[in-house]
Amino acid sequence: MSIIKQILDSYATGSSLSLSVHQNIFGELPVLVIKHPTCSAAVSLQGAHLLFWQPSTETTPVIWLSQKANFKKEMAIRGGVPICWPWFGKLGDPMHGFARLVEWQLDSCKEDNNGVDLTLSLTNNQQTERFFTKPFQAWLTIHVGQTCEVTLSCQGDFEATSALHTYFGINNIDNVTVKGLGDLYQDRLPVENKPAILGQLTFNQEVDRVYTNADEAITIFDGKRTIKLTNINASDVVTWNPWIDKVKAMADFADQEYQSMVCVETCRINKPLKLSTTQKSVYGFKIEVI
Ligand code: BG6
């Protein structure tokens, strides 16, 4: 059975937070399962991690989750929207920061005809202080309905790099074109891998790039549907597909799954978030099928 179906099935025995949101434990983790007339979705409290999202007009998830994702304490979850914060990649240790490894608190859960709105928060505590000693507060808002909107806000007295590391569900990587990326990028791989057309990205091998001058609106066309990603206050967009060999080496990816996902990540890497203790630094995205 698909992992998404298993998570959705856990709705039946979960405790009710509102008409369309039930909380249950999946693997080792508390998960909010959403079955709303506009969409189905789920959020793990560990990482404030949106696990998948499928508008009711779609037959497959727009935000993708690996069939082999781990639901274990302090382990990153493969798929969905991992929150990489307060550093991206190997700018610190652990990789992509600690926000995705620790449990966030659910501050509010509201719903209406348009969908479900959640706010989660994280404040420095004993668990985070093992990774990072500075005080901070972070908030994540998630709206899921016919659209999906996520914002990350934070306060503290340091600079943070970050990514809202979205995994998009696609029909077939061979047919994918990502547009709106601009033509300036830093390659994270030591390979010659030029785009066929400047500003457009297609995939025939591993891709791992930081685009530094992307448009606000990016489209991902997979031969069947077009997903529009609108970034708000981001400075970079990372594109990633691990391709055949890397996926085989990763225990939380099924061998063929590189064909059905692509990461297009809303980031603050080259212009880090300059946190203050009095004002929130905010960035985010909106996703819709057009
Ligand atoms: C991307 C990076 O953002 O995340 C890649 O650019 C990395 O280099 C990928 O491999 C996945 O990272 P992780 O830690 O979730 O396996």
PDB file of C-alpha atoms and ligand atoms in Angstrom:
ATOM      1  CA  MET A   1       0.000   0.000   0.000  1.00  0.00           C
ATOM      2  CA  SER A   2       1.312   3.475  -0.772  1.00  0.00           C
ATOM      3  CA  ILE A   3       2.748   5.360   2.188  1.00  0.00           C
ATOM      4  CA  ILE A   4       0.390   8.274   1.467  1.00  0.00           C
ATOM      5  CA  LYS A   5      -2.629   5.937   1.641  1.00  0.00           C
ATOM      6  CA  GLN A   6      -1.344   4.527   4.946  1.00  0.00           C
ATOM      7  CA  ILE A   7      -1.018   8.045   6.375  1.00  0.00           C
ATOM      8  CA  LEU A   8      -4.486   9.014   5.108  1.00  0.00           C
ATOM      9  CA  ASP A   9      -5.939   5.812   6.585  1.00  0.00           C
ATOM     10  CA  SER A  10      -4.549   6.779  10.017  1.00  0.00           C
ATOM     11  CA  TYR A  11      -7.066   9.685   9.962  1.00  0.00           C
ATOM     12  CA  ALA A  12      -9.826   7.247  10.967  1.00  0.00           C
ATOM     13  CA  THR A  13      -8.293   6.433  14.369  1.00  0.00           C
ATOM     14  CA  GLY A  14      -6.694   9.833  15.072  1.00  0.00           C
ATOM     15  CA  SER A  15      -7.905  12.446  17.559  1.00  0.00           C
ATOM     16  CA  SER A  16      -9.876  15.293  16.014  1.00  0.00           C
ATOM     17  CA  LEU A  17      -8.329  18.817  15.986  1.00  0.00           C
ATOM     18  CA  SER A  18     -11.013  20.202  13.663  1.00  0.00           C
ATOM     19  CA  LEU A  19     -13.559  18.863  11.185  1.00  0.00           C
ATOM     20  CA  SER A  20     -10.893  17.941   8.580  1.00  0.00           C
ATOM     21  CA  VAL A  21      -7.738  17.534  10.682  1.00  0.00           C
ATOM     22  CA  HIS A  22      -6.963  14.510  12.839  1.00  0.00           C
ATOM     23  CA  GLN A  23      -3.735  13.841  14.759  1.00  0.00           C
ATOM     24  CA  ASN A  24      -2.201  10.388  14.996  1.00  0.00           C
ATOM     25  CA  ILE A  25       1.201   8.734  15.382  1.00  0.00           C
ATOM     26  CA  PHE A  26       2.821   7.449  12.190  1.00  0.00           C
ATOM     27  CA  GLY A  27       5.956   5.371  12.754  1.00  0.00           C
ATOM     28  CA  GLU A  28       7.536   7.229  15.686  1.00  0.00           C
ATOM     29  CA  LEU A  29       6.159  10.666  14.810  1.00  0.00           C
ATOM     30  CA  PRO A  30       3.037  12.724  15.568  1.00  0.00           C
ATOM     31  CA  VAL A  31       1.349  13.567  12.263  1.00  0.00           C
ATOM     32  CA  LEU A  32      -1.616  15.820  11.400  1.00  0.00           C
ATOM     33  CA  VAL A  33      -3.705  14.191   8.673  1.00  0.00           C
ATOM     34  CA  ILE A  34      -5.888  16.494   6.571  1.00  0.00           C
ATOM     35  CA  LYS A  35      -8.922  15.353   4.589  1.00  0.00           C
ATOM     36  CA  HIS A  36     -10.646  18.533   3.446  1.00  0.00           C
ATOM     37  CA  PRO A  37     -13.069  18.918   0.497  1.00  0.00           C
ATOM     38  CA  THR A  38     -10.371  20.977  -1.321  1.00  0.00           C
ATOM     39  CA  CYS A  39      -7.377  18.674  -0.742  1.00  0.00           C
ATOM     40  CA  SER A  40      -5.669  15.934   1.198  1.00  0.00           C
ATOM     41  CA  ALA A  41      -2.369  16.546   2.982  1.00  0.00           C
ATOM     42  CA  ALA A  42      -0.389  15.689   6.103  1.00  0.00           C
ATOM     43  CA  VAL A  43       2.091  17.487   8.348  1.00  0.00           C
ATOM     44  CA  SER A  44       4.649  15.960  10.709  1.00  0.00           C
ATOM     45  CA  LEU A  45       5.265  17.920  13.910  1.00  0.00           C
ATOM     46  CA  GLN A  46       8.903  16.838  13.658  1.00  0.00           C
ATOM     47  CA  GLY A  47      10.324  19.421  11.297  1.00  0.00           C
ATOM     48  CA  ALA A  48       6.952  21.233  10.798  1.00  0.00           C
ATOM     49  CA  HIS A  49       7.198  19.117   7.696  1.00  0.00           C
ATOM     50  CA  LEU A  50       4.401  19.211   5.103  1.00  0.00           C
ATOM     51  CA  LEU A  51       4.548  15.574   3.950  1.00  0.00           C
ATOM     52  CA  PHE A  52       2.405  15.694   0.800  1.00  0.00           C
ATOM     53  CA  TRP A  53      -0.375  17.756  -0.734  1.00  0.00           C
ATOM     54  CA  GLN A  54      -2.934  16.746  -3.334  1.00  0.00           C
ATOM     55  CA  PRO A  55      -5.677  19.184  -4.376  1.00  0.00           C
ATOM     56  CA  SER A  56      -8.993  17.395  -4.951  1.00  0.00           C
ATOM     57  CA  THR A  57      -8.829  18.368  -8.649  1.00  0.00           C
ATOM     58  CA  GLU A  58      -5.643  16.271  -9.104  1.00  0.00           C
ATOM     59  CA  THR A  59      -5.247  12.504  -9.427  1.00  0.00           C
ATOM     60  CA  THR A  60      -1.667  12.460  -8.059  1.00  0.00           C
ATOM     61  CA  PRO A  61       0.084  14.440  -5.295  1.00  0.00           C
ATOM     62  CA  VAL A  62       1.615  17.801  -6.283  1.00  0.00           C
ATOM     63  CA  ILE A  63       3.954  17.610  -3.286  1.00  0.00           C
ATOM     64  CA  TRP A  64       5.590  14.207  -3.286  1.00  0.00           C
ATOM     65  CA  LEU A  65       6.605  11.792  -0.503  1.00  0.00           C
ATOM     66  CA  SER A  66       9.009   8.876  -0.922  1.00  0.00           C
ATOM     67  CA  GLN A  67       7.590   5.416  -0.442  1.00  0.00           C
ATOM     68  CA  LYS A  68      10.699   4.725   1.674  1.00  0.00           C
ATOM     69  CA  ALA A  69      10.582   7.856   3.841  1.00  0.00           C
ATOM     70  CA  ASN A  70      11.662   7.345   7.449  1.00  0.00           C
ATOM     71  CA  PHE A  71       9.288   8.310  10.254  1.00  0.00           C
ATOM     72  CA  LYS A  72      11.855   8.159  13.030  1.00  0.00           C
ATOM     73  CA  LYS A  73      12.880  10.607  15.718  1.00  0.00           C
ATOM     74  CA  GLU A  74      15.686  13.001  14.679  1.00  0.00           C
ATOM     75  CA  MET A  75      15.830  11.542  11.145  1.00  0.00           C
ATOM     76  CA  ALA A  76      15.048  13.673   8.090  1.00  0.00           C
ATOM     77  CA  ILE A  77      11.947  12.711   6.095  1.00  0.00           C
ATOM     78  CA  ARG A  78      12.457  12.149   2.332  1.00  0.00           C
ATOM     79  CA  GLY A  79       9.907  14.184   0.392  1.00  0.00           C
ATOM     80  CA  GLY A  80       7.351  16.869   1.207  1.00  0.00           C
ATOM     81  CA  VAL A  81       8.753  20.248   2.254  1.00  0.00           C
ATOM     82  CA  PRO A  82      11.719  19.833   4.622  1.00  0.00           C
ATOM     83  CA  ILE A  83      12.568  23.095   6.409  1.00  0.00           C
ATOM     84  CA  CYS A  84      16.309  23.594   6.097  1.00  0.00           C
ATOM     85  CA  TRP A  85      17.233  26.145   8.783  1.00  0.00           C
ATOM     86  CA  PRO A  86      19.305  27.872  10.211  1.00  0.00           C
ATOM     87  CA  TRP A  87      21.774  26.732   7.583  1.00  0.00           C
ATOM     88  CA  PHE A  88      21.560  25.218   4.144  1.00  0.00           C
ATOM     89  CA  GLY A  89      23.537  22.144   3.061  1.00  0.00           C
ATOM     90  CA  LYS A  90      26.904  21.677   4.684  1.00  0.00           C
ATOM     91  CA  LEU A  91      27.251  25.285   5.876  1.00  0.00           C
ATOM     92  CA  GLY A  92      26.895  23.663   9.324  1.00  0.00           C
ATOM     93  CA  ASP A  93      26.397  20.284  10.903  1.00  0.00           C
ATOM     94  CA  PRO A  94      23.973  18.478  10.647  1.00  0.00           C
ATOM     95  CA  MET A  95      23.384  18.840   6.891  1.00  0.00           C
ATOM     96  CA  HIS A  96      20.554  21.354   6.155  1.00  0.00           C
ATOM     97  CA  GLY A  97      20.298  22.485   9.802  1.00  0.00           C
ATOM     98  CA  PHE A  98      18.410  21.034  12.736  1.00  0.00           C
ATOM     99  CA  ALA A  99      14.897  22.471  12.211  1.00  0.00           C
ATOM    100  CA  ARG A 100      13.877  19.389  10.238  1.00  0.00           C
ATOM    101  CA  LEU A 101      15.041  17.024  12.987  1.00  0.00           C
ATOM    102  CA  VAL A 102      13.241  18.404  16.040  1.00  0.00           C
ATOM    103  CA  GLU A 103       9.613  18.542  17.117  1.00  0.00           C
ATOM    104  CA  TRP A 104       7.761  21.825  16.546  1.00  0.00           C
ATOM    105  CA  GLN A 105       4.706  22.926  18.471  1.00  0.00           C
ATOM    106  CA  LEU A 106       1.281  23.306  16.867  1.00  0.00           C
ATOM    107  CA  ASP A 107       0.063  26.831  17.757  1.00  0.00           C
ATOM    108  CA  SER A 108      -3.144  26.949  15.736  1.00  0.00           C
ATOM    109  CA  CYS A 109      -5.298  24.898  13.401  1.00  0.00           C
ATOM    110  CA  LYS A 110      -8.162  26.614  11.577  1.00  0.00           C
ATOM    111  CA  GLU A 111     -10.267  25.706   8.585  1.00  0.00           C
ATOM    112  CA  ASP A 112     -12.946  27.107   6.340  1.00  0.00           C
ATOM    113  CA  ASN A 113     -14.301  26.357   2.859  1.00  0.00           C
ATOM    114  CA  ASN A 114     -10.968  27.388   1.280  1.00  0.00           C
ATOM    115  CA  GLY A 115      -8.844  24.908   3.196  1.00  0.00           C
ATOM    116  CA  VAL A 116      -6.814  24.419   6.371  1.00  0.00           C
ATOM    117  CA  ASP A 117      -4.419  26.898   8.001  1.00  0.00           C
ATOM    118  CA  LEU A 118      -1.788  25.758  10.470  1.00  0.00           C
ATOM    119  CA  THR A 119       0.814  27.671  12.466  1.00  0.00           C
ATOM    120  CA  LEU A 120       3.701  25.800  14.048  1.00  0.00           C
ATOM    121  CA  SER A 121       6.526  27.234  16.093  1.00  0.00           C
ATOM    122  CA  LEU A 122       9.944  26.355  17.429  1.00  0.00           C
ATOM    123  CA  THR A 123      11.819  28.098  20.244  1.00  0.00           C
ATOM    124  CA  ASN A 124      15.324  27.182  21.376  1.00  0.00           C
ATOM    125  CA  ASN A 125      15.086  24.374  23.914  1.00  0.00           C
ATOM    126  CA  GLN A 126      17.192  21.546  25.368  1.00  0.00           C
ATOM    127  CA  GLN A 127      16.961  19.531  22.151  1.00  0.00           C
ATOM    128  CA  THR A 128      17.907  22.414  19.785  1.00  0.00           C
ATOM    129  CA  GLU A 129      20.730  23.570  22.102  1.00  0.00           C
ATOM    130  CA  ARG A 130      22.547  20.318  21.332  1.00  0.00           C
ATOM    131  CA  PHE A 131      22.860  21.602  17.746  1.00  0.00           C
ATOM    132  CA  PHE A 132      22.959  25.399  18.144  1.00  0.00           C
ATOM    133  CA  THR A 133      23.413  27.552  21.230  1.00  0.00           C
ATOM    134  CA  LYS A 134      21.818  30.907  20.224  1.00  0.00           C
ATOM    135  CA  PRO A 135      18.278  31.821  21.295  1.00  0.00           C
ATOM    136  CA  PHE A 136      15.697  32.048  18.491  1.00  0.00           C
ATOM    137  CA  GLN A 137      12.053  31.782  17.602  1.00  0.00           C
ATOM    138  CA  ALA A 138      10.705  30.429  14.317  1.00  0.00           C
ATOM    139  CA  TRP A 139       7.177  30.117  12.986  1.00  0.00           C
ATOM    140  CA  LEU A 140       5.902  28.189   9.989  1.00  0.00           C
ATOM    141  CA  THR A 141       2.486  28.869   8.476  1.00  0.00           C
ATOM    142  CA  ILE A 142       0.931  26.342   6.116  1.00  0.00           C
ATOM    143  CA  HIS A 143      -2.214  26.828   4.051  1.00  0.00           C
ATOM    144  CA  VAL A 144      -3.470  23.816   2.108  1.00  0.00           C
ATOM    145  CA  GLY A 145      -6.546  23.952  -0.077  1.00  0.00           C
ATOM    146  CA  GLN A 146      -6.703  24.365  -3.855  1.00  0.00           C
ATOM    147  CA  THR A 147      -3.339  26.130  -3.406  1.00  0.00           C
ATOM    148  CA  CYS A 148      -0.494  25.473  -0.979  1.00  0.00           C
ATOM    149  CA  GLU A 149       1.179  28.397   0.762  1.00  0.00           C
ATOM    150  CA  VAL A 150       4.058  28.211   3.224  1.00  0.00           C
ATOM    151  CA  THR A 151       5.925  30.976   5.059  1.00  0.00           C
ATOM    152  CA  LEU A 152       8.850  30.743   7.444  1.00  0.00           C
ATOM    153  CA  SER A 153       9.421  33.608   9.907  1.00  0.00           C
ATOM    154  CA  CYS A 154      12.225  33.843  12.411  1.00  0.00           C
ATOM    155  CA  GLN A 155      13.760  36.060  15.073  1.00  0.00           C
ATOM    156  CA  GLY A 156      17.168  36.003  16.779  1.00  0.00           C
ATOM    157  CA  ASP A 157      20.499  37.825  16.579  1.00  0.00           C
ATOM    158  CA  PHE A 158      22.292  35.902  13.837  1.00  0.00           C
ATOM    159  CA  GLU A 159      22.230  35.296  10.070  1.00  0.00           C
ATOM    160  CA  ALA A 160      20.539  32.176   8.771  1.00  0.00           C
ATOM    161  CA  THR A 161      20.623  30.412   5.421  1.00  0.00           C
ATOM    162  CA  SER A 162      17.558  28.371   4.651  1.00  0.00           C
ATOM    163  CA  ALA A 163      15.523  26.375   2.143  1.00  0.00           C
ATOM    164  CA  LEU A 164      11.897  25.367   1.853  1.00  0.00           C
ATOM    165  CA  HIS A 165      13.055  22.205   0.106  1.00  0.00           C
ATOM    166  CA  THR A 166       9.942  21.227  -1.885  1.00  0.00           C
ATOM    167  CA  TYR A 167       9.767  17.833  -3.619  1.00  0.00           C
ATOM    168  CA  PHE A 168       7.318  18.084  -6.544  1.00  0.00           C
ATOM    169  CA  GLY A 169       5.462  15.035  -7.844  1.00  0.00           C
ATOM    170  CA  ILE A 170       5.910  14.679 -11.590  1.00  0.00           C
ATOM    171  CA  ASN A 171       4.761  12.268 -14.246  1.00  0.00           C
ATOM    172  CA  ASN A 172       8.191  11.456 -15.702  1.00  0.00           C
ATOM    173  CA  ILE A 173      11.495  13.281 -15.229  1.00  0.00           C
ATOM    174  CA  ASP A 174      12.310  12.769 -18.945  1.00  0.00           C
ATOM    175  CA  ASN A 175       9.417  15.109 -19.842  1.00  0.00           C
ATOM    176  CA  VAL A 176      10.067  17.831 -17.258  1.00  0.00           C
ATOM    177  CA  THR A 177      10.911  21.433 -18.143  1.00  0.00           C
ATOM    178  CA  VAL A 178      11.430  23.995 -15.400  1.00  0.00           C
ATOM    179  CA  LYS A 179      11.132  27.608 -16.599  1.00  0.00           C
ATOM    180  CA  GLY A 180      11.783  30.944 -14.929  1.00  0.00           C
ATOM    181  CA  LEU A 181      15.087  29.973 -13.299  1.00  0.00           C
ATOM    182  CA  GLY A 182      17.154  32.686 -14.994  1.00  0.00           C
ATOM    183  CA  ASP A 183      20.563  31.907 -16.439  1.00  0.00           C
ATOM    184  CA  LEU A 184      22.856  32.456 -13.437  1.00  0.00           C
ATOM    185  CA  TYR A 185      23.602  29.460 -11.309  1.00  0.00           C
ATOM    186  CA  GLN A 186      26.235  27.868  -9.111  1.00  0.00           C
ATOM    187  CA  ASP A 187      26.713  24.169  -9.841  1.00  0.00           C
ATOM    188  CA  ARG A 188      26.935  22.036  -6.726  1.00  0.00           C
ATOM    189  CA  LEU A 189      28.350  19.158  -8.781  1.00  0.00           C
ATOM    190  CA  PRO A 190      31.765  18.900 -10.433  1.00  0.00           C
ATOM    191  CA  VAL A 191      30.234  18.036 -13.828  1.00  0.00           C
ATOM    192  CA  GLU A 192      29.775  19.681 -17.191  1.00  0.00           C
ATOM    193  CA  ASN A 193      26.006  19.941 -17.418  1.00  0.00           C
ATOM    194  CA  LYS A 194      24.918  22.945 -19.444  1.00  0.00           C
ATOM    195  CA  PRO A 195      21.235  23.693 -19.922  1.00  0.00           C
ATOM    196  CA  ALA A 196      20.077  23.116 -23.516  1.00  0.00           C
ATOM    197  CA  ILE A 197      18.228  26.436 -23.483  1.00  0.00           C
ATOM    198  CA  LEU A 198      19.283  29.248 -21.155  1.00  0.00           C
ATOM    199  CA  GLY A 199      16.756  29.817 -18.371  1.00  0.00           C
ATOM    200  CA  GLN A 200      15.084  26.442 -18.935  1.00  0.00           C
ATOM    201  CA  LEU A 201      16.079  23.247 -17.220  1.00  0.00           C
ATOM    202  CA  THR A 202      15.533  19.717 -18.484  1.00  0.00           C
ATOM    203  CA  PHE A 203      16.944  16.560 -16.924  1.00  0.00           C
ATOM    204  CA  ASN A 204      19.021  13.718 -18.344  1.00  0.00           C
ATOM    205  CA  GLN A 205      21.476  13.276 -15.468  1.00  0.00           C
ATOM    206  CA  GLU A 206      21.978  14.319 -11.844  1.00  0.00           C
ATOM    207  CA  VAL A 207      21.260  18.025 -11.336  1.00  0.00           C
ATOM    208  CA  ASP A 208      22.143  20.040  -8.229  1.00  0.00           C
ATOM    209  CA  ARG A 209      22.229  23.813  -8.778  1.00  0.00           C
ATOM    210  CA  VAL A 210      21.699  27.063  -6.930  1.00  0.00           C
ATOM    211  CA  TYR A 211      20.028  29.583  -9.282  1.00  0.00           C
ATOM    212  CA  THR A 212      20.809  33.082  -8.044  1.00  0.00           C
ATOM    213  CA  ASN A 213      18.616  35.296 -10.240  1.00  0.00           C
ATOM    214  CA  ALA A 214      15.392  33.369 -10.789  1.00  0.00           C
ATOM    215  CA  ASP A 215      12.023  34.961 -11.592  1.00  0.00           C
ATOM    216  CA  GLU A 216       9.473  35.173  -8.806  1.00  0.00           C
ATOM    217  CA  ALA A 217       7.216  32.766 -10.742  1.00  0.00           C
ATOM    218  CA  ILE A 218       8.628  29.397 -11.820  1.00  0.00           C
ATOM    219  CA  THR A 219       6.761  26.719 -13.775  1.00  0.00           C
ATOM    220  CA  ILE A 220       7.324  22.971 -13.733  1.00  0.00           C
ATOM    221  CA  PHE A 221       5.771  21.246 -16.751  1.00  0.00           C
ATOM    222  CA  ASP A 222       5.902  17.427 -16.855  1.00  0.00           C
ATOM    223  CA  GLY A 223       4.158  16.779 -20.157  1.00  0.00           C
ATOM    224  CA  LYS A 224       0.767  16.512 -18.405  1.00  0.00           C
ATOM    225  CA  ARG A 225       0.351  19.336 -15.923  1.00  0.00           C
ATOM    226  CA  THR A 226       1.923  22.680 -15.125  1.00  0.00           C
ATOM    227  CA  ILE A 227       2.718  23.545 -11.524  1.00  0.00           C
ATOM    228  CA  LYS A 228       3.372  27.201 -10.734  1.00  0.00           C
ATOM    229  CA  LEU A 229       5.674  28.053  -7.847  1.00  0.00           C
ATOM    230  CA  THR A 230       5.631  31.698  -6.760  1.00  0.00           C
ATOM    231  CA  ASN A 231       8.446  32.620  -4.403  1.00  0.00           C
ATOM    232  CA  ILE A 232       8.116  35.460  -1.901  1.00  0.00           C
ATOM    233  CA  ASN A 233      11.219  37.238  -0.604  1.00  0.00           C
ATOM    234  CA  ALA A 234      13.542  34.387  -1.688  1.00  0.00           C
ATOM    235  CA  SER A 235      17.061  35.000  -3.057  1.00  0.00           C
ATOM    236  CA  ASP A 236      17.898  31.643  -4.661  1.00  0.00           C
ATOM    237  CA  VAL A 237      16.227  28.599  -6.137  1.00  0.00           C
ATOM    238  CA  VAL A 238      17.879  25.188  -5.824  1.00  0.00           C
ATOM    239  CA  THR A 239      17.031  22.473  -8.350  1.00  0.00           C
ATOM    240  CA  TRP A 240      17.870  18.894  -7.503  1.00  0.00           C
ATOM    241  CA  ASN A 241      17.346  15.448  -8.956  1.00  0.00           C
ATOM    242  CA  PRO A 242      19.725  12.777  -7.644  1.00  0.00           C
ATOM    243  CA  TRP A 243      19.316  10.534 -10.731  1.00  0.00           C
ATOM    244  CA  ILE A 244      19.901   6.778 -10.974  1.00  0.00           C
ATOM    245  CA  ASP A 245      23.155   6.056  -9.126  1.00  0.00           C
ATOM    246  CA  LYS A 246      22.708   8.411  -6.164  1.00  0.00           C
ATOM    247  CA  VAL A 247      19.159   7.195  -5.548  1.00  0.00           C
ATOM    248  CA  LYS A 248      20.392   3.588  -5.413  1.00  0.00           C
ATOM    249  CA  ALA A 249      22.797   4.589  -2.660  1.00  0.00           C
ATOM    250  CA  MET A 250      20.072   6.235  -0.547  1.00  0.00           C
ATOM    251  CA  ALA A 251      18.087   3.931   1.752  1.00  0.00           C
ATOM    252  CA  ASP A 252      15.112   6.312   1.963  1.00  0.00           C
ATOM    253  CA  PHE A 253      14.573   6.475  -1.830  1.00  0.00           C
ATOM    254  CA  ALA A 254      13.144   3.618  -3.928  1.00  0.00           C
ATOM    255  CA  ASP A 255      15.323   2.899  -6.994  1.00  0.00           C
ATOM    256  CA  GLN A 256      12.877   4.226  -9.609  1.00  0.00           C
ATOM    257  CA  GLU A 257      11.649   7.206  -7.608  1.00  0.00           C
ATOM    258  CA  TYR A 258      14.074   9.688  -9.197  1.00  0.00           C
ATOM    259  CA  GLN A 259      11.680   9.538 -12.184  1.00  0.00           C
ATOM    260  CA  SER A 260       8.677  10.823 -10.261  1.00  0.00           C
ATOM    261  CA  MET A 261      10.138  13.757  -8.262  1.00  0.00           C
ATOM    262  CA  VAL A 262      12.011  16.970  -8.772  1.00  0.00           C
ATOM    263  CA  CYS A 263      13.115  19.418  -6.088  1.00  0.00           C
ATOM    264  CA  VAL A 264      12.658  23.111  -6.815  1.00  0.00           C
ATOM    265  CA  GLU A 265      13.561  24.798  -3.567  1.00  0.00           C
ATOM    266  CA  THR A 266      12.704  28.283  -2.327  1.00  0.00           C
ATOM    267  CA  CYS A 267      15.905  29.491  -0.663  1.00  0.00           C
ATOM    268  CA  ARG A 268      17.843  32.162   1.173  1.00  0.00           C
ATOM    269  CA  ILE A 269      21.452  31.120   0.538  1.00  0.00           C
ATOM    270  CA  ASN A 270      23.391  33.945  -1.150  1.00  0.00           C
ATOM    271  CA  LYS A 271      21.366  36.556   0.741  1.00  0.00           C
ATOM    272  CA  PRO A 272      20.977  35.012   4.197  1.00  0.00           C
ATOM    273  CA  LEU A 273      18.090  36.010   6.456  1.00  0.00           C
ATOM    274  CA  LYS A 274      19.412  38.778   8.750  1.00  0.00           C
ATOM    275  CA  LEU A 275      17.540  38.002  11.928  1.00  0.00           C
ATOM    276  CA  SER A 276      16.673  40.629  14.525  1.00  0.00           C
ATOM    277  CA  THR A 277      15.264  40.140  17.996  1.00  0.00           C
ATOM    278  CA  THR A 278      12.457  42.656  17.436  1.00  0.00           C
ATOM    279  CA  GLN A 279      11.227  42.021  13.864  1.00  0.00           C
ATOM    280  CA  LYS A 280      10.418  38.836  12.006  1.00  0.00           C
ATOM    281  CA  SER A 281      12.406  37.890   8.870  1.00  0.00           C
ATOM    282  CA  VAL A 282       9.968  36.188   6.512  1.00  0.00           C
ATOM    283  CA  TYR A 283      10.056  34.308   3.217  1.00  0.00           C
ATOM    284  CA  GLY A 284       7.885  31.710   1.563  1.00  0.00           C
ATOM    285  CA  PHE A 285       6.049  30.376  -1.489  1.00  0.00           C
ATOM    286  CA  LYS A 286       2.707  29.643  -3.092  1.00  0.00           C
ATOM    287  CA  ILE A 287       2.101  26.555  -5.242  1.00  0.00           C
ATOM    288  CA  GLU A 288      -0.830  26.030  -7.612  1.00  0.00           C
ATOM    289  CA  VAL A 289      -1.666  23.844 -10.586  1.00  0.00           C
ATOM    290  CA  ILE A 290      -2.450  26.060 -13.583  1.00  0.00           C
TER     291      ILE A 290
HETATM  292  C1  BG6 B   1      19.594  19.662  -1.950  1.00  0.00           C
HETATM  293  C2  BG6 B   1      21.071  19.793  -2.100  1.00  0.00           C
HETATM  294  O1  BG6 B   1      19.075  20.881  -1.512  1.00  0.00           O
HETATM  295  O2  BG6 B   1      19.292  18.651  -0.974  1.00  0.00           O
HETATM  296  C3  BG6 B   1      21.667  18.439  -2.474  1.00  0.00           C
HETATM  297  O3  BG6 B   1      21.357  20.777  -3.096  1.00  0.00           O
HETATM  298  C4  BG6 B   1      21.271  17.390  -1.453  1.00  0.00           C
HETATM  299  O4  BG6 B   1      23.085  18.555  -2.554  1.00  0.00           O
HETATM  300  C5  BG6 B   1      19.755  17.366  -1.330  1.00  0.00           C
HETATM  301  O5  BG6 B   1      21.784  16.129  -1.848  1.00  0.00           O
HETATM  302  C6  BG6 B   1      19.212  16.367  -0.321  1.00  0.00           C
HETATM  303  O6  BG6 B   1      19.779  16.528   0.928  1.00  0.00           O
HETATM  304  P1  BG6 B   1      19.433  15.546   2.115  1.00  0.00           P
HETATM  305  O7  BG6 B   1      20.288  15.942   3.278  1.00  0.00           O
HETATM  306  O8  BG6 B   1      17.958  15.732   2.410  1.00  0.00           O
HETATM  307  O9  BG6 B   1      19.715  14.152   1.614  1.00  0.00           O
END
